[in-house]
PDB file of C-alpha atoms in Angstrom:
ATOM      1  CA  MET P 253      -0.039  -0.082  -0.120  1.00 36.00           C
ATOM      2  CA  THR P 254       1.403   3.385  -1.163  1.00 36.00           C
ATOM      3  CA  VAL P 255      -0.567   4.991   1.804  1.00 37.00           C
ATOM      4  CA  GLY P 256       1.379   3.289   4.580  1.00 37.00           C
ATOM      5  CA  ARG P 257       4.647   3.854   2.974  1.00 34.00           C
ATOM      6  CA  ASN P 258       3.847   7.722   2.361  1.00 36.00           C
ATOM      7  CA  LEU P 259       2.693   8.116   6.087  1.00 38.00           C
ATOM      8  CA  ARG P 260       5.850   6.638   7.848  1.00 36.00           C
ATOM      9  CA  PRO P 261       8.402   9.058   6.936  1.00 40.00           C
ATOM     10  CA  HIS P 262       5.874  11.745   7.775  1.00 43.00           C
ATOM     11  CA  ASN P 263       5.253  10.094  11.069  1.00 41.00           C
ATOM     12  CA  GLN P 264       9.001   9.783  11.853  1.00 38.00           C
ATOM     13  CA  LYS P 265       9.673  13.387  10.784  1.00 40.00           C
ATOM     14  CA  LEU P 266       6.741  14.653  12.978  1.00 41.00           C
ATOM     15  CA  ARG P 267       8.210  12.665  16.355  1.00 36.00           C
ATOM     16  CA  LEU P 268      11.657  13.998  15.551  1.00 35.00           C
ATOM     17  CA  ARG P 269      10.002  17.505  15.407  1.00 40.00           C
ATOM     18  CA  ALA P 270       7.901  17.048  18.532  1.00 41.00           C
ATOM     19  CA  VAL P 271      11.125  16.031  20.367  1.00 36.00           C
ATOM     20  CA  SER P 272      13.101  18.777  19.194  1.00 37.00           C
ATOM     21  CA  ASP P 273      10.456  21.320  20.185  1.00 41.00           C
ATOM     22  CA  PHE P 274      10.494  20.339  23.814  1.00 42.00           C
ATOM     23  CA  THR P 275      14.402  21.145  23.660  1.00 39.00           C
ATOM     24  CA  MET P 276      13.751  24.405  22.035  1.00 45.00           C
ATOM     25  CA  SER P 277      16.042  27.248  23.608  1.00 45.00           C
ATOM     26  CA  LYS P 278      13.904  30.244  24.530  1.00 43.00           C
ATOM     27  CA  LYS P 279      15.461  32.422  21.664  1.00 46.00           C
ATOM     28  CA  GLU P 280      14.727  29.807  19.048  1.00 62.00           C
ATOM     29  CA  ILE P 281      10.882  30.277  19.197  1.00 78.00           C
ATOM     30  CA  ARG P 282      10.164  32.946  16.446  1.00 82.00           C
ATOM     31  CA  GLU P 283       7.716  35.710  17.038  1.00 88.00           C
ATOM     32  CA  LEU P 284       4.334  35.322  15.568  1.00 95.00           C
ATOM     33  CA  THR P 285       2.261  37.542  13.567  1.00 96.00           C
ATOM     34  CA  LYS P 286      -1.055  38.653  14.845  1.00 96.00           C
ATOM     35  CA  ALA P 287      -2.952  36.220  12.616  1.00 97.00           C
ATOM     36  CA  GLU P 288      -0.646  33.352  13.506  1.00 98.00           C
ATOM     37  CA  LEU P 289      -1.132  34.346  17.314  1.00 97.00           C
ATOM     38  CA  GLU P 290      -4.887  34.203  16.742  1.00 98.00           C
ATOM     39  CA  VAL P 291      -4.668  30.568  15.417  1.00 98.00           C
ATOM     40  CA  MET P 292      -2.445  29.773  18.152  1.00 98.00           C
ATOM     41  CA  GLN P 293      -4.760  31.012  20.713  1.00 98.00           C
ATOM     42  CA  ILE P 294      -7.398  28.854  19.427  1.00 98.00           C
ATOM     43  CA  LEU P 295      -5.031  25.479  19.294  1.00 98.00           C
ATOM     44  CA  TRP P 296      -3.906  26.246  22.924  1.00 98.00           C
ATOM     45  CA  ASP P 297      -7.433  26.370  24.163  1.00 98.00           C
ATOM     46  CA  LYS P 298      -8.633  23.349  22.356  1.00 98.00           C
ATOM     47  CA  GLY P 299      -5.669  21.459  22.141  1.00 97.00           C
ATOM     48  CA  GLU P 300      -6.180  20.247  18.693  1.00 98.00           C
ATOM     49  CA  ALA P 301      -8.443  21.140  15.789  1.00 98.00           C
ATOM     50  CA  PHE P 302      -9.013  21.040  12.044  1.00 98.00           C
ATOM     51  CA  VAL P 303      -8.791  24.032   9.736  1.00 98.00           C
ATOM     52  CA  SER P 304     -12.758  24.183   9.761  1.00 98.00           C
ATOM     53  CA  GLU P 305     -12.894  24.125  13.579  1.00 98.00           C
ATOM     54  CA  LEU P 306     -10.221  26.959  13.798  1.00 98.00           C
ATOM     55  CA  LEU P 307     -12.348  28.774  11.567  1.00 98.00           C
ATOM     56  CA  GLU P 308     -15.485  28.215  13.334  1.00 97.00           C
ATOM     57  CA  ALA P 309     -13.518  29.347  16.544  1.00 98.00           C
ATOM     58  CA  MET P 310     -12.639  32.786  14.876  1.00 97.00           C
ATOM     59  CA  PRO P 311     -14.811  35.754  15.308  1.00 95.00           C
ATOM     60  CA  GLU P 312     -16.573  37.573  12.561  1.00 95.00           C
ATOM     61  CA  PRO P 313     -15.735  38.581   9.982  1.00 95.00           C
ATOM     62  CA  ARG P 314     -14.079  35.272   9.617  1.00 96.00           C
ATOM     63  CA  PRO P 315     -11.301  34.982   7.058  1.00 97.00           C
ATOM     64  CA  ALA P 316     -11.314  32.514   3.946  1.00 98.00           C
ATOM     65  CA  TYR P 317     -10.670  28.755   4.720  1.00 98.00           C
ATOM     66  CA  ASN P 318      -7.580  29.159   2.362  1.00 98.00           C
ATOM     67  CA  THR P 319      -6.255  31.720   4.561  1.00 98.00           C
ATOM     68  CA  VAL P 320      -6.476  29.896   7.744  1.00 98.00           C
ATOM     69  CA  SER P 321      -4.923  26.801   5.968  1.00 98.00           C
ATOM     70  CA  THR P 322      -1.928  28.951   4.871  1.00 98.00           C
ATOM     71  CA  ILE P 323      -1.377  30.473   8.435  1.00 98.00           C
ATOM     72  CA  VAL P 324      -1.501  26.769   9.851  1.00 98.00           C
ATOM     73  CA  ARG P 325       1.222  25.509   7.331  1.00 97.00           C
ATOM     74  CA  ILE P 326       3.243  28.652   8.161  1.00 97.00           C
ATOM     75  CA  LEU P 327       3.118  27.780  11.729  1.00 97.00           C
ATOM     76  CA  GLU P 328       4.082  24.190  10.835  1.00 96.00           C
ATOM     77  CA  LYS P 329       7.042  25.542   9.096  1.00 96.00           C
ATOM     78  CA  LYS P 330       8.135  27.736  11.957  1.00 95.00           C
ATOM     79  CA  GLY P 331       7.890  24.533  14.140  1.00 95.00           C
ATOM     80  CA  VAL P 332       5.113  25.525  16.605  1.00 96.00           C
ATOM     81  CA  VAL P 333       2.509  23.322  15.112  1.00 98.00           C
ATOM     82  CA  GLY P 334       2.367  19.749  14.269  1.00 98.00           C
ATOM     83  CA  TYR P 335      -0.403  17.554  12.727  1.00 97.00           C
ATOM     84  CA  THR P 336      -1.833  14.172  12.699  1.00 97.00           C
ATOM     85  CA  PRO P 337      -3.168  13.104   9.270  1.00 97.00           C
ATOM     86  CA  VAL P 338      -7.021  11.996   9.410  1.00 96.00           C
ATOM     87  CA  GLY P 339      -7.910  10.634   6.188  1.00 95.00           C
ATOM     88  CA  LYS P 340      -7.386  13.261   3.568  1.00 94.00           C
ATOM     89  CA  SER P 341      -7.162  16.104   6.331  1.00 95.00           C
ATOM     90  CA  HIS P 342      -4.986  17.216   9.016  1.00 97.00           C
ATOM     91  CA  ARG P 343      -5.717  17.474  12.799  1.00 98.00           C
ATOM     92  CA  TYR P 344      -3.349  20.429  14.177  1.00 98.00           C
ATOM     93  CA  ARG P 345      -1.835  20.629  17.616  1.00 98.00           C
ATOM     94  CA  PRO P 346       0.449  23.233  19.278  1.00 98.00           C
ATOM     95  CA  LEU P 347       4.012  21.984  19.480  1.00 97.00           C
ATOM     96  CA  VAL P 348       4.959  24.782  21.926  1.00 96.00           C
ATOM     97  CA  ALA P 349       3.025  25.605  25.062  1.00 96.00           C
ATOM     98  CA  LYS P 350       1.574  29.139  25.574  1.00 97.00           C
ATOM     99  CA  GLU P 351       3.677  29.584  28.472  1.00 96.00           C
ATOM    100  CA  ALA P 352       6.801  28.738  26.832  1.00 95.00           C
ATOM    101  CA  TYR P 353       5.778  31.187  23.881  1.00 95.00           C
ATOM    102  CA  THR P 354       4.762  33.925  26.250  1.00 95.00           C
ATOM    103  CA  ARG P 355       8.187  33.648  28.373  1.00 94.00           C
ATOM    104  CA  SER P 356      10.086  33.702  24.989  1.00 92.00           C
ATOM    105  CA  PHE P 357       8.204  36.887  23.700  1.00 93.00           C
ATOM    106  CA  MET P 358       8.261  38.790  26.853  1.00 94.00           C
ATOM    107  CA  ASN P 359      12.122  38.045  27.260  1.00 93.00           C
ATOM    108  CA  SER P 360      12.490  39.493  23.641  1.00 92.00           C
ATOM    109  CA  VAL P 361      10.459  42.511  24.695  1.00 93.00           C
ATOM    110  CA  MET P 362      12.627  42.830  27.893  1.00 94.00           C
ATOM    111  CA  SER P 363      15.873  42.517  25.680  1.00 94.00           C
ATOM    112  CA  ASN P 364      14.732  44.711  22.945  1.00 94.00           C
ATOM    113  CA  PHE P 365      13.053  47.625  24.686  1.00 95.00           C
ATOM    114  CA  PHE P 366      14.363  47.413  28.465  1.00 95.00           C
ATOM    115  CA  ASP P 367      18.102  46.574  28.096  1.00 95.00           C
ATOM    116  CA  ASN P 368      17.294  43.092  29.616  1.00 94.00           C
ATOM    117  CA  SER P 369      16.250  44.824  32.975  1.00 93.00           C
ATOM    118  CA  LEU P 370      12.868  43.573  34.505  1.00 90.00           C
ATOM    119  CA  SER P 371      12.998  46.410  37.143  1.00 90.00           C
ATOM    120  CA  GLN P 372      13.064  48.920  34.002  1.00 93.00           C
ATOM    121  CA  MET P 373      10.238  46.927  32.525  1.00 92.00           C
ATOM    122  CA  VAL P 374       8.014  47.174  35.595  1.00 88.00           C
ATOM    123  CA  SER P 375       8.823  50.678  36.162  1.00 89.00           C
ATOM    124  CA  PHE P 376       7.465  51.337  32.453  1.00 91.00           C
ATOM    125  CA  PHE P 377       4.252  49.753  33.269  1.00 85.00           C
ATOM    126  CA  CYS P 378       3.795  51.208  36.948  1.00 85.00           C
ATOM    127  CA  GLU P 379       4.334  54.769  35.383  1.00 86.00           C
ATOM    128  CA  LYS P 380       1.328  54.531  33.185  1.00 81.00           C
ATOM    129  CA  GLU P 381      -1.260  57.091  34.208  1.00 79.00           C
ATOM    130  CA  ASP P 382      -3.939  54.474  33.944  1.00 85.00           C
ATOM    131  CA  LEU P 383      -2.892  51.909  36.224  1.00 87.00           C
ATOM    132  CA  SER P 384      -5.093  51.723  39.088  1.00 89.00           C
ATOM    133  CA  VAL P 385      -3.992  51.710  42.756  1.00 90.00           C
ATOM    134  CA  ARG P 386      -5.375  48.106  43.201  1.00 93.00           C
ATOM    135  CA  GLU P 387      -3.124  46.953  40.275  1.00 90.00           C
ATOM    136  CA  THR P 388      -0.324  48.878  41.818  1.00 88.00           C
ATOM    137  CA  GLU P 389      -0.818  46.867  45.120  1.00 92.00           C
ATOM    138  CA  ARG P 390      -0.931  43.591  43.145  1.00 93.00           C
ATOM    139  CA  ILE P 391       2.256  44.064  41.665  1.00 90.00           C
ATOM    140  CA  LEU P 392       3.812  44.994  45.017  1.00 91.00           C
ATOM    141  CA  ALA P 393       2.321  41.808  46.851  1.00 95.00           C
ATOM    142  CA  ILE P 394       3.689  39.659  43.557  1.00 93.00           C
ATOM    143  CA  ALA P 395       6.997  41.346  44.306  1.00 91.00           C
ATOM    144  CA  ARG P 396       6.798  40.471  48.013  1.00 94.00           C
ATOM    145  CA  GLU P 397       5.749  36.726  47.245  1.00 94.00           C
ATOM    146  CA  ALA P 398       8.760  36.390  45.131  1.00 92.00           C
ATOM    147  CA  ILE P 399      10.899  37.995  47.714  1.00 93.00           C
ATOM    148  CA  GLU P 400       9.769  35.555  50.280  1.00 93.00           C
ATOM    149  CA  LYS P 401      10.263  32.708  48.062  1.00 92.00           C
ATOM    150  CA  LYS P 402      13.909  33.769  47.192  1.00 91.00           C
ATOM    151  CA  LYS P 403      14.434  34.077  51.033  1.00 90.00           C
ATOM    152  CA  GLY P 404      13.225  30.644  51.781  1.00 84.00           C
ATOM    153  CA  VAL P 405      15.528  29.013  48.966  1.00 74.00           C
ATOM    154  CA  GLY P 406      18.412  30.460  50.476  1.00 62.00           C
ATOM    155  CA  ARG P 407      17.884  29.315  53.874  1.00 60.00           C
TER     156      ARG P 407
END
């Protein structure tokens, strides 16, 4: 059967890609476009989906089916999405966890705009005029919790 032969190399490639994605360094995760991020958000929420399911989950006005299909193929080339063949279709799934992408993206923001300084980045957001007292207090509470955890580790 040619179908079985055609799927075997693909499955091996998919397994290798999945393993390599778990060992990706933070800097290797490429920044996603707004459209790519929209598709990834749906995949992170659903876990896996066909292109038609991705399309259904998108807000109106929805892009064309071919547009979503193209975005998913680009995400696969970037190594952040994998798929399982199901008949003549593909069921897509994220290969990069949302937290890993978020961490990589925020590290990039911190590096590019704040000289790799978390304190400069926090200061930037704290100086926003629309930051409420409640949000500022929450930031302080998070910082205090982090300090206590660090002190506890050093003991």
